[in-house]
Coordinates of C-alpha atoms and ligand atoms in Angstrom, one line a residue:
X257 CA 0.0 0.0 0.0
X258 CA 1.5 3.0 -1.0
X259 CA 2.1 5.7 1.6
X260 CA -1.4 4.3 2.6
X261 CA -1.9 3.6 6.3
X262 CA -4.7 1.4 6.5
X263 CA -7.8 2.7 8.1
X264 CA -10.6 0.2 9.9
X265 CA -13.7 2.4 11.2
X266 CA -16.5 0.6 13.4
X267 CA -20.1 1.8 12.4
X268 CA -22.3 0.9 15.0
X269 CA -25.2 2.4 13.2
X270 CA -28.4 2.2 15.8
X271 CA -27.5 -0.2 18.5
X272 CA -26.2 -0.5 21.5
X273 CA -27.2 1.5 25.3
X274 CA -25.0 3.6 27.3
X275 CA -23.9 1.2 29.2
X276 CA -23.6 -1.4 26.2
X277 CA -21.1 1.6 24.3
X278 CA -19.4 2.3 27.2
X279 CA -18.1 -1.1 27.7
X280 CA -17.8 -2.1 23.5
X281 CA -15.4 1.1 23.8
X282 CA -13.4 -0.2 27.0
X283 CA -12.7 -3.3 25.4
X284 CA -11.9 -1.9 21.7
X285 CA -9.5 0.6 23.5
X286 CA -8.0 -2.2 26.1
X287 CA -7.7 -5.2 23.3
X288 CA -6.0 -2.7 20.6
X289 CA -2.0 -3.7 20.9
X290 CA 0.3 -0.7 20.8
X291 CA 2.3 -2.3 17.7
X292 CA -1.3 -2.5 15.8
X293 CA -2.3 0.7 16.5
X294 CA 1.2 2.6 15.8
X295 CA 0.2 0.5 11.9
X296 CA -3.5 0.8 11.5
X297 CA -5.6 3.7 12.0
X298 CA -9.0 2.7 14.0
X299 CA -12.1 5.2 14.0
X300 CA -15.3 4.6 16.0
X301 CA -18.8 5.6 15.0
X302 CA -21.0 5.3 17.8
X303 CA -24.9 6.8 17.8
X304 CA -24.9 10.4 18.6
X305 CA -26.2 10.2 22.1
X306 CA -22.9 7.6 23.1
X307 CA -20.6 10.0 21.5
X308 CA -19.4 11.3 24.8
X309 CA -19.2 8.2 27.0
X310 CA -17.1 6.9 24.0
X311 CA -15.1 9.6 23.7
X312 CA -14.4 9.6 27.7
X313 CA -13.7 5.6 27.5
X314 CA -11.5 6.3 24.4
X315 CA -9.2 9.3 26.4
X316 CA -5.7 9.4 24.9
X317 CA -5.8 5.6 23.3
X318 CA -4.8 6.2 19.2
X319 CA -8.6 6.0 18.2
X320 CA -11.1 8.3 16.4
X321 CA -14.5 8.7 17.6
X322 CA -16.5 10.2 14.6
X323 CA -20.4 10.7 14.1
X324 CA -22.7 8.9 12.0
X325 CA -23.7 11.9 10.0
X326 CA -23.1 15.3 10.3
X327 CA -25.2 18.4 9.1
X328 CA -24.4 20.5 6.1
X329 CA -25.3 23.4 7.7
X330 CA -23.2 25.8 10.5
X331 CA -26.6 26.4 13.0
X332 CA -29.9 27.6 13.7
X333 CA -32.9 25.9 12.6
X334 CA -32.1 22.7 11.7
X335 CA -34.1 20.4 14.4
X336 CA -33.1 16.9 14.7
X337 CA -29.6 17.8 13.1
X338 CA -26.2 17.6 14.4
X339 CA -23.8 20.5 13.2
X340 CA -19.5 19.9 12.7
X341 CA -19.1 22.0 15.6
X342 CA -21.0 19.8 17.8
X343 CA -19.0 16.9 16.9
X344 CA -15.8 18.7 17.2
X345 CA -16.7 20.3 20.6
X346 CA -17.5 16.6 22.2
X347 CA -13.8 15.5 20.8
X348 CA -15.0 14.0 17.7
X349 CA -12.6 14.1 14.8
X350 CA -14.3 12.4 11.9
X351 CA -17.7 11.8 10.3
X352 CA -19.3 9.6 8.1
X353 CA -20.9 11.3 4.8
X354 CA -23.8 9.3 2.4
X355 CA -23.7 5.8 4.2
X356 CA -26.2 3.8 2.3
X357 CA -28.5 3.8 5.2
X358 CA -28.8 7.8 4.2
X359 CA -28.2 7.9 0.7
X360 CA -30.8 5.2 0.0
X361 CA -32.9 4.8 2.9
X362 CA -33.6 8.7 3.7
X363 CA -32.8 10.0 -0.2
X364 CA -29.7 11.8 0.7
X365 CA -28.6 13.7 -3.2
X366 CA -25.1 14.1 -4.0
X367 CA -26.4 17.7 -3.9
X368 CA -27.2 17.6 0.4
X369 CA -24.1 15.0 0.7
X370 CA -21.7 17.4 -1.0
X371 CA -22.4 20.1 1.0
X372 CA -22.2 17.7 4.6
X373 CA -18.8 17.1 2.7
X374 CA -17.8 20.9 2.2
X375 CA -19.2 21.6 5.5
X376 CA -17.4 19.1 7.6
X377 CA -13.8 19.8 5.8
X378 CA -14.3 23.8 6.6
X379 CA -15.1 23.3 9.7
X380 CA -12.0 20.9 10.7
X381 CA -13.8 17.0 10.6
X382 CA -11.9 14.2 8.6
X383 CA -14.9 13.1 6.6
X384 CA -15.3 9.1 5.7
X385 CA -18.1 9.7 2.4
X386 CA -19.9 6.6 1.7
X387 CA -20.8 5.5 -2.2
X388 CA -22.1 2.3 -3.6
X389 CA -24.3 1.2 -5.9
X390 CA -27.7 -0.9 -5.7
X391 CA -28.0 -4.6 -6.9
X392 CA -30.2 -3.4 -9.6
X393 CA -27.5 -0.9 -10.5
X394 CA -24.8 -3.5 -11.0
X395 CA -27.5 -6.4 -12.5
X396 CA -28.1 -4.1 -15.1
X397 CA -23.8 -3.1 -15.8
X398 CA -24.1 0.7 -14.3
X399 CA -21.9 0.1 -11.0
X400 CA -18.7 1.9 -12.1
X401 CA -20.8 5.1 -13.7
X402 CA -23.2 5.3 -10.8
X403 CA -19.9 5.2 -8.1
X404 CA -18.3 7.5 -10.8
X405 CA -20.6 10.2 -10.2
X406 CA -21.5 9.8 -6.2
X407 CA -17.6 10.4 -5.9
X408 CA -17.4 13.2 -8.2
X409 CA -20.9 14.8 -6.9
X410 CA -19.6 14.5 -3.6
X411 CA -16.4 16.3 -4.3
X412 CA -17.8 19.1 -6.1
X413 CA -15.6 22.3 -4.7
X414 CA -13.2 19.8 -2.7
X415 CA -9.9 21.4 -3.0
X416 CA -6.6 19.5 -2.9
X417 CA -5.5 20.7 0.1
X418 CA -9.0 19.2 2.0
X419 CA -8.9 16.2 -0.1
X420 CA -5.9 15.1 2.3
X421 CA -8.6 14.7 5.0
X422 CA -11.1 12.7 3.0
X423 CA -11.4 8.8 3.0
X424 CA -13.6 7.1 0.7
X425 CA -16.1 3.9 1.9
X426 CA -16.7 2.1 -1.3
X427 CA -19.9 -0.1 0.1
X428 CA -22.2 -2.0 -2.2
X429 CA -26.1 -1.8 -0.8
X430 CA -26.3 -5.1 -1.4
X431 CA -23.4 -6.3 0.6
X432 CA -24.3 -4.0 3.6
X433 CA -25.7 -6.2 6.5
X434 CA -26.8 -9.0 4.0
X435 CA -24.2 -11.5 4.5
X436 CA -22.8 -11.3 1.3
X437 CA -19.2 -9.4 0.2
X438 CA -17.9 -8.5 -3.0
X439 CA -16.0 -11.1 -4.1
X440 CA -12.2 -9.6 -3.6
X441 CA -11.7 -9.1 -7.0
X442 CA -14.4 -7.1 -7.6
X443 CA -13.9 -4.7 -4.7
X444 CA -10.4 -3.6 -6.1
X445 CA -11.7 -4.0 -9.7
X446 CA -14.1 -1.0 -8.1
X447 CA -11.6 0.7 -6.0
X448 CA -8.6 1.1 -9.1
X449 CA -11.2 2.6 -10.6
X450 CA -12.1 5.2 -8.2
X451 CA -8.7 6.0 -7.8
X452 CA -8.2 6.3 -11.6
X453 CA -11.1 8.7 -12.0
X454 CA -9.6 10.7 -8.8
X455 CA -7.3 11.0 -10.5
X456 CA -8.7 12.6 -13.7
X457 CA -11.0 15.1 -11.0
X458 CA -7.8 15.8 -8.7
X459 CA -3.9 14.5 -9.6
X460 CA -2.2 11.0 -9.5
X461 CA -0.4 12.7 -6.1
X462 CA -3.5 13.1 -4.6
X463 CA -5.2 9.9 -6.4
X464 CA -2.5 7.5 -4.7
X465 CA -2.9 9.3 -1.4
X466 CA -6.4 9.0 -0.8
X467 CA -7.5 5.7 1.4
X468 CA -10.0 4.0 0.0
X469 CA -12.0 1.4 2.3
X470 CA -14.5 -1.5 1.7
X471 CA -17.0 -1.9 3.4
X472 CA -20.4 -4.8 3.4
X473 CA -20.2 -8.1 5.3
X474 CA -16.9 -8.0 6.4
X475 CA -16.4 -9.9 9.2
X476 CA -13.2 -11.7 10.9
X477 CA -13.4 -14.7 8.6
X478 CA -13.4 -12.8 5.3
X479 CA -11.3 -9.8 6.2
X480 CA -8.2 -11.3 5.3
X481 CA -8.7 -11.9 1.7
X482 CA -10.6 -8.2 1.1
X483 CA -7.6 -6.3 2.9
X484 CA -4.8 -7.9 0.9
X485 CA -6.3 -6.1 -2.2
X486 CA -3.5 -3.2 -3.2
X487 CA -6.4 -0.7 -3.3
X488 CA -8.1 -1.7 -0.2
X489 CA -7.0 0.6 2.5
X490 CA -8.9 -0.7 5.5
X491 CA -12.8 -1.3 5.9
X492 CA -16.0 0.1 7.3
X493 CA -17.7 -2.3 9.9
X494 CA -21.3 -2.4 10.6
X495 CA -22.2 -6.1 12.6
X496 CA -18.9 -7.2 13.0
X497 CA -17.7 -3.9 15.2
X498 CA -20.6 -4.4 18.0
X499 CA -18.3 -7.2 18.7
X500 CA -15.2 -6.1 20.7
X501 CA -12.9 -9.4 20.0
X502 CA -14.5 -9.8 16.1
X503 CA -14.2 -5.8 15.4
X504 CA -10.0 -6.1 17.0
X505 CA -9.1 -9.3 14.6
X506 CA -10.4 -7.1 11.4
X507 CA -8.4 -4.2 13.0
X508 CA -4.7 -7.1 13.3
X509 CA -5.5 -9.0 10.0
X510 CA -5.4 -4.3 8.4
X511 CA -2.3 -4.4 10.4
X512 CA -0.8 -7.3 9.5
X513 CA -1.3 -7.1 5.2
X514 CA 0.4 -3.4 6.4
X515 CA 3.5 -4.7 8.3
X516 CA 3.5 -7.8 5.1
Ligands
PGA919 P1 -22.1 -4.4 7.6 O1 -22.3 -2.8 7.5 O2 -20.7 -4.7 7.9 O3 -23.0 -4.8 8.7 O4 -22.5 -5.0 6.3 C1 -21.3 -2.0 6.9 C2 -21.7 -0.6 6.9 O5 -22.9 -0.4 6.7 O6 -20.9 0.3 7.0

């Protein structure tokens, strides 16, 4: 992996209690080895409400709590949102733009995601954004040009400079919480070609600098295979990351394809 440190982010999407997070954290932050975390970055996404009890479990350990979602606007009247500011005043240092669950379930446009994108940059976040296509998108061929354009709508106005602080989740909807992954092949197939079309919107600098993850179904058992991919820089975990011991063996086998 070029200049790439691998990146492995746990999405806890809607689960877990307080007291549930709290200990998930603990044991994330007390199982993480000091050789694979000085390899691997790790990033936890915990629902808003748990974001400080995570942050206060997480203290100076080499992890990244991040939000969910973020809002694309500064404040004011925005009920039910959750502004850059917020997340960066609890100690947050990432966010997740345009995961599936958004784009699809609550018809996020590359037009609202692009400016959470914008938004998050300017106001100091790392920003994780999220593309994939459908399974009817890829049954009927139209997987690379619909990923084509969720990365290029979601860049709009990214300079250079902010791309540095972008990571890129490349999850198929069909692979997220079904059970079923992209066959290894097929997810670096996907991510070359993000990278190549980076590198027509941006440089080859900046192309071979940004990490770009997997994410669907991965889980202990098939991690191995997915992160040995050269374009695979890490993963986003949904299931597999409310499991402490399961989320920490993705986290070794990123670290260990890093140290190979
Ligand atoms: P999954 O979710 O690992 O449960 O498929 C991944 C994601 O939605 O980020």
């Amino acid at each position: 992996m070029p200049d790439r440190r691998p990146l492995i982010g746990g999405n806890w999407k809607m689960n877990t209690t307080r007291e549930s997070a709290e200990a998930l954290a603990t044991a994330v932050v007390k199982g993480l080895a000091a050789d694979v975390a000085e390899t691997c970055d790790v990033a936890l996404f915990p629902p808003f409400p748990y974001l400080q009890v995570v942050r206060q479990c997480v203290g100076s350990a080499p992890v990244q709590v991040g939000g969910q979602d973020v809002s694309g606007h500064e404040e004011g009247a925005f009920t039910g949102q959750t502004s850059a500011r917020m997340l960066l005043d609890l100690g947050c240092t990432m966010t997740l733009v345009g995961h599936s669950e958004r784009r699809h379930g609550l018809n996020e446009s590359d037009e609202v995601l692009n400016r959470k994108v914008r938004m998050a940059l300017a106001s100091g976040l790392d920003v994780m954004l999220c593309v994939g296509e459908t399974l009817e998108e890829r049954e009927a061929g139209h997987s690379e040009q619909v990923v084509a354009k969720q990365v290029s709508a979601g860049l709009e106005g990214v300079t250079k400079a902010d791309l540095e602080r972008l990571s890129i989740a490349y999850e198929p909807v069909w692979a997220i919480g079904t059970g079923r992954t992209a066959a290894p092949e097929d997810a670096q197939s996907m991510h070359a070609r993000i990278r190549a079309d980076l590198e027509n919107q941006y440089d080859a600098r900046s192309a071979t600098s940004v990490r770009i993850v997997y994410g669907g179904s991965v889980k202990p058992a098939n991690a191995d295979s997915i992160l040995a991919q050269p374009d695979v820089d890490g993963g986003l975990i949904g299931g597999a990351s409310l499991d402490a011991g399961g989320f920490l063996d993705i986290v070794r086998a990123a670290a260990s394809v890093e140290a190979s």
